[in-house]
Structure formats: structure tokens, C-alpha cells
Short mmCIF file of N, CA and C in Angstrom, two decimals:
data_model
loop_
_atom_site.label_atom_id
_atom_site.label_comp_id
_atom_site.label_asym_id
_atom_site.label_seq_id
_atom_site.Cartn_x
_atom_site.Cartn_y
_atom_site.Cartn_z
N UNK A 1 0.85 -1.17 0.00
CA UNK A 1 0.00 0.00 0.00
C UNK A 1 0.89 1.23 0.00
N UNK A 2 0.51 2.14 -0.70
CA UNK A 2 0.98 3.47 -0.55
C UNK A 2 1.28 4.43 0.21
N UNK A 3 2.21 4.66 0.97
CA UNK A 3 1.56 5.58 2.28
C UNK A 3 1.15 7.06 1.99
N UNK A 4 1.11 7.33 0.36
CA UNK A 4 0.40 8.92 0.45
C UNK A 4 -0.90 8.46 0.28
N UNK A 5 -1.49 7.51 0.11
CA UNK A 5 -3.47 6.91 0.13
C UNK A 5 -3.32 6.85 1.66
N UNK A 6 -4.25 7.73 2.24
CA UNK A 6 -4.90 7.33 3.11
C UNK A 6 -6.54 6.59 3.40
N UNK A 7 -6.70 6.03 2.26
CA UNK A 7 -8.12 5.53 2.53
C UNK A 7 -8.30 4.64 3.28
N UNK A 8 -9.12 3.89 3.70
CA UNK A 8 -9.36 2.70 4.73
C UNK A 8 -9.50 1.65 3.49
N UNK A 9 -9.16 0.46 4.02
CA UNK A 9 -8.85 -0.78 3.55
C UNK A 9 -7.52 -0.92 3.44
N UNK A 10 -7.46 -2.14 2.66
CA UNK A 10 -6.40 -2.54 2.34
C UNK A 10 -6.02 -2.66 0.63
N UNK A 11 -5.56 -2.39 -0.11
CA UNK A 11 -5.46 -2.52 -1.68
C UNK A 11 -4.13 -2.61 -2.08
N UNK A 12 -3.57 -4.02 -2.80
CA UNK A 12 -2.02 -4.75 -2.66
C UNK A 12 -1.83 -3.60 -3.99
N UNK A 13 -0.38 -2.95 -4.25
CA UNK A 13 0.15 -2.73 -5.51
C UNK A 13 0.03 -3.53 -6.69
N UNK A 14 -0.95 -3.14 -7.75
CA UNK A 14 -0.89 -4.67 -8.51
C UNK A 14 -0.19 -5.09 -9.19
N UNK A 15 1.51 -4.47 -9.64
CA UNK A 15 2.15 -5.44 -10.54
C UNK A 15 2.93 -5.90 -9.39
N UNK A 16 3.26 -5.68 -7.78
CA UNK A 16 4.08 -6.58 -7.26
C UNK A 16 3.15 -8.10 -6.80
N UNK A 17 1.51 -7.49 -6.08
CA UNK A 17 1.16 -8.21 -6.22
C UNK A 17 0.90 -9.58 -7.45
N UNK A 18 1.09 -9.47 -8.96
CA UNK A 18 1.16 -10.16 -9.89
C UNK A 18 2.34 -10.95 -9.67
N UNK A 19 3.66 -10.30 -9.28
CA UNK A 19 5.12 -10.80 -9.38
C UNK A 19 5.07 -11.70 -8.24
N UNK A 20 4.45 -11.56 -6.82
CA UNK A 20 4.51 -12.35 -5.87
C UNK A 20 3.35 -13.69 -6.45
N UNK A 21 2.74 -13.66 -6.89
CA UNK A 21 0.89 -14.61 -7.42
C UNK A 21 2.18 -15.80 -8.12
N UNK A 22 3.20 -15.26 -9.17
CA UNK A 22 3.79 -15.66 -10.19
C UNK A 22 4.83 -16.58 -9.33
N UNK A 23 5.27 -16.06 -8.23
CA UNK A 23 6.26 -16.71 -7.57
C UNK A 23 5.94 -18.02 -6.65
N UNK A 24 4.62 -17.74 -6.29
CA UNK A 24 3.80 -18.54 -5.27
C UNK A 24 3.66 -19.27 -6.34
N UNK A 25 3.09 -19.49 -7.53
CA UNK A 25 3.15 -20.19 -8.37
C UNK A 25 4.03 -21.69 -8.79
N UNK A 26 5.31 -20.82 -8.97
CA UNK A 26 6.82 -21.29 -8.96
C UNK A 26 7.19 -22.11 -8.35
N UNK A 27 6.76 -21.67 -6.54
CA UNK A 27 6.96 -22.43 -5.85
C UNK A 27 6.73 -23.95 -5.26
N UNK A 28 5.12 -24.02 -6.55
CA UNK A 28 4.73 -25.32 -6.26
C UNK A 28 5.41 -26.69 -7.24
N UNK A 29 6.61 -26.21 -7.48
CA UNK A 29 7.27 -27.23 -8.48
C UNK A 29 8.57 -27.29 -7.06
N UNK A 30 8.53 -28.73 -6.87
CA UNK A 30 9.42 -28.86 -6.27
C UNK A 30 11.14 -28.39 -6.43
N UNK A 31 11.59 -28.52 -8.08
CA UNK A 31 12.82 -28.16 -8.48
C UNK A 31 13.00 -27.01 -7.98
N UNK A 32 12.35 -25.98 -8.29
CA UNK A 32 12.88 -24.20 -8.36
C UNK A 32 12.84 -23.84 -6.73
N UNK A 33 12.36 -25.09 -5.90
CA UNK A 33 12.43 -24.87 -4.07
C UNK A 33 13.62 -24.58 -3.64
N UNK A 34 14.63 -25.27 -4.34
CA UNK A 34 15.59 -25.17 -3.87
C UNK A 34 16.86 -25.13 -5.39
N UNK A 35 17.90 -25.14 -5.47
CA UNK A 35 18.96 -24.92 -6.19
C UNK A 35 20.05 -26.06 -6.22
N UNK A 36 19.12 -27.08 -6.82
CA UNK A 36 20.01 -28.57 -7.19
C UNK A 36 20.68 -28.60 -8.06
N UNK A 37 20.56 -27.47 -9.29
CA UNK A 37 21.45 -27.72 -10.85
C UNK A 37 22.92 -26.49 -10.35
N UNK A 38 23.99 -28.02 -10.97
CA UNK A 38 24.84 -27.17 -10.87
C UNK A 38 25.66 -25.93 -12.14
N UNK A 39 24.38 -25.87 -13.42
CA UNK A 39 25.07 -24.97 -13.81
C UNK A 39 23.37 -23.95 -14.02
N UNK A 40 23.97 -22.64 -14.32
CA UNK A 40 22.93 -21.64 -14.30
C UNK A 40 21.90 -21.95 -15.48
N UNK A 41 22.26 -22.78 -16.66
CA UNK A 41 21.70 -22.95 -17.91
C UNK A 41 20.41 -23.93 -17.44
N UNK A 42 20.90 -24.48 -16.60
CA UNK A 42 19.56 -25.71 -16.18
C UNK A 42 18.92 -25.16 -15.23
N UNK A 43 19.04 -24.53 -14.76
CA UNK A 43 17.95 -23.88 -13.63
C UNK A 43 17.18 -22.76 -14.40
N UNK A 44 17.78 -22.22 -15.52
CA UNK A 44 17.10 -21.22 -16.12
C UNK A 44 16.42 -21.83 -17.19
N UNK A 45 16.45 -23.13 -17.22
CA UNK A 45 15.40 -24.22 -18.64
C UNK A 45 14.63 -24.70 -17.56
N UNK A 46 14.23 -24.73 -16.28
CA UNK A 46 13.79 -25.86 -15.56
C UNK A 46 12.51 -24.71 -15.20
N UNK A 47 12.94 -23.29 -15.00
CA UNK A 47 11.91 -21.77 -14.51
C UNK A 47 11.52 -21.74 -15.85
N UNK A 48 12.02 -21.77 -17.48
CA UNK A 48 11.51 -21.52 -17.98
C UNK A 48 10.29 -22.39 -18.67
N UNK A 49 10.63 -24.00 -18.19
CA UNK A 49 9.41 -25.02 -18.19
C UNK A 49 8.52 -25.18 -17.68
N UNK A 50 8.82 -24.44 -15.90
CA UNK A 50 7.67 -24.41 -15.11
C UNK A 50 6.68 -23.29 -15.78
N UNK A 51 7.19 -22.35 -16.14
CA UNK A 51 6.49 -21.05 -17.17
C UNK A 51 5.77 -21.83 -18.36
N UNK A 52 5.92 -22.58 -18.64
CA UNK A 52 5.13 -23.11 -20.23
C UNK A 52 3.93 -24.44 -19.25
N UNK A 53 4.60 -24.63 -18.32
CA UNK A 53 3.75 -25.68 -17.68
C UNK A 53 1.97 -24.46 -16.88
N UNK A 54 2.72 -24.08 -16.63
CA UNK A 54 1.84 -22.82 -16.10
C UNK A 54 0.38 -22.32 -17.05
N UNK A 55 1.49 -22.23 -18.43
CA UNK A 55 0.25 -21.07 -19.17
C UNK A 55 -0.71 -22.70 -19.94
N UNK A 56 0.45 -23.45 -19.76
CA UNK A 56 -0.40 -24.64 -20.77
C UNK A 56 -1.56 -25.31 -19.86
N UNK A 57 -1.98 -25.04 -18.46
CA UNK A 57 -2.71 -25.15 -17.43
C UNK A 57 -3.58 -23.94 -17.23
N UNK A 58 -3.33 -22.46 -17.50
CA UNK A 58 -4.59 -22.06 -17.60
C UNK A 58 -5.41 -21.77 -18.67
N UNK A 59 -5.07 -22.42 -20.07
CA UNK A 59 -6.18 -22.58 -20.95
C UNK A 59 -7.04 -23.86 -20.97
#
């Protein structure tokens, strides 16, 4: 939240809120939990599969 809004409620920023939705996401693939590949090329094919696994699940 903003601290120059003073309105009542609560209302999340929505592109961090999107970036955190995206991460919570992420997180439900066991691989990207933690940092098992030892080179950067496979961890960055393994985020970019969970990403195709993702969109191919919400159509």
C-alpha cells in the first residue's frame, strides 16, 4: 500500500502483487524450491518449463 493513500482498507500494488501470485506459483514445483542444478543454464530451462507448464494449465 501506498503511504500517500490514506483511505481505509487494504489494496495490494498490482504489478508486485502479480510478481509475488507468479512466484507462489513457482513455488509449487518442487525443483525451483531449492537450487540442485549445478550450472545456471539448467535452472534457467527448468523456470523456464515451469512457465510453459503454467500457461499450458490455464487454458
Amino acid at each position: 500500500m501506498r503511504s500517500d493513500e490514506r483511505k481505509p482498507g487494504f489494496k495490494p500494488v498490482h504489478k508486485r502483487y502479480i510478481v509475488e501470485r507468479t512466484f507462489a506459483w513457482f513455488d509449487n514445483n518442487r525443483r525451483l524450491s531449492r537450487n540442485y542444478e549445478f550450472l545456471m543454464e539448467t535452472l534457467e530451462n527448468m523456470v523456464k518449463l515451469s512457465a510453459i507448464k503454467l500457461l499450458l494449465k490455464k487454458n
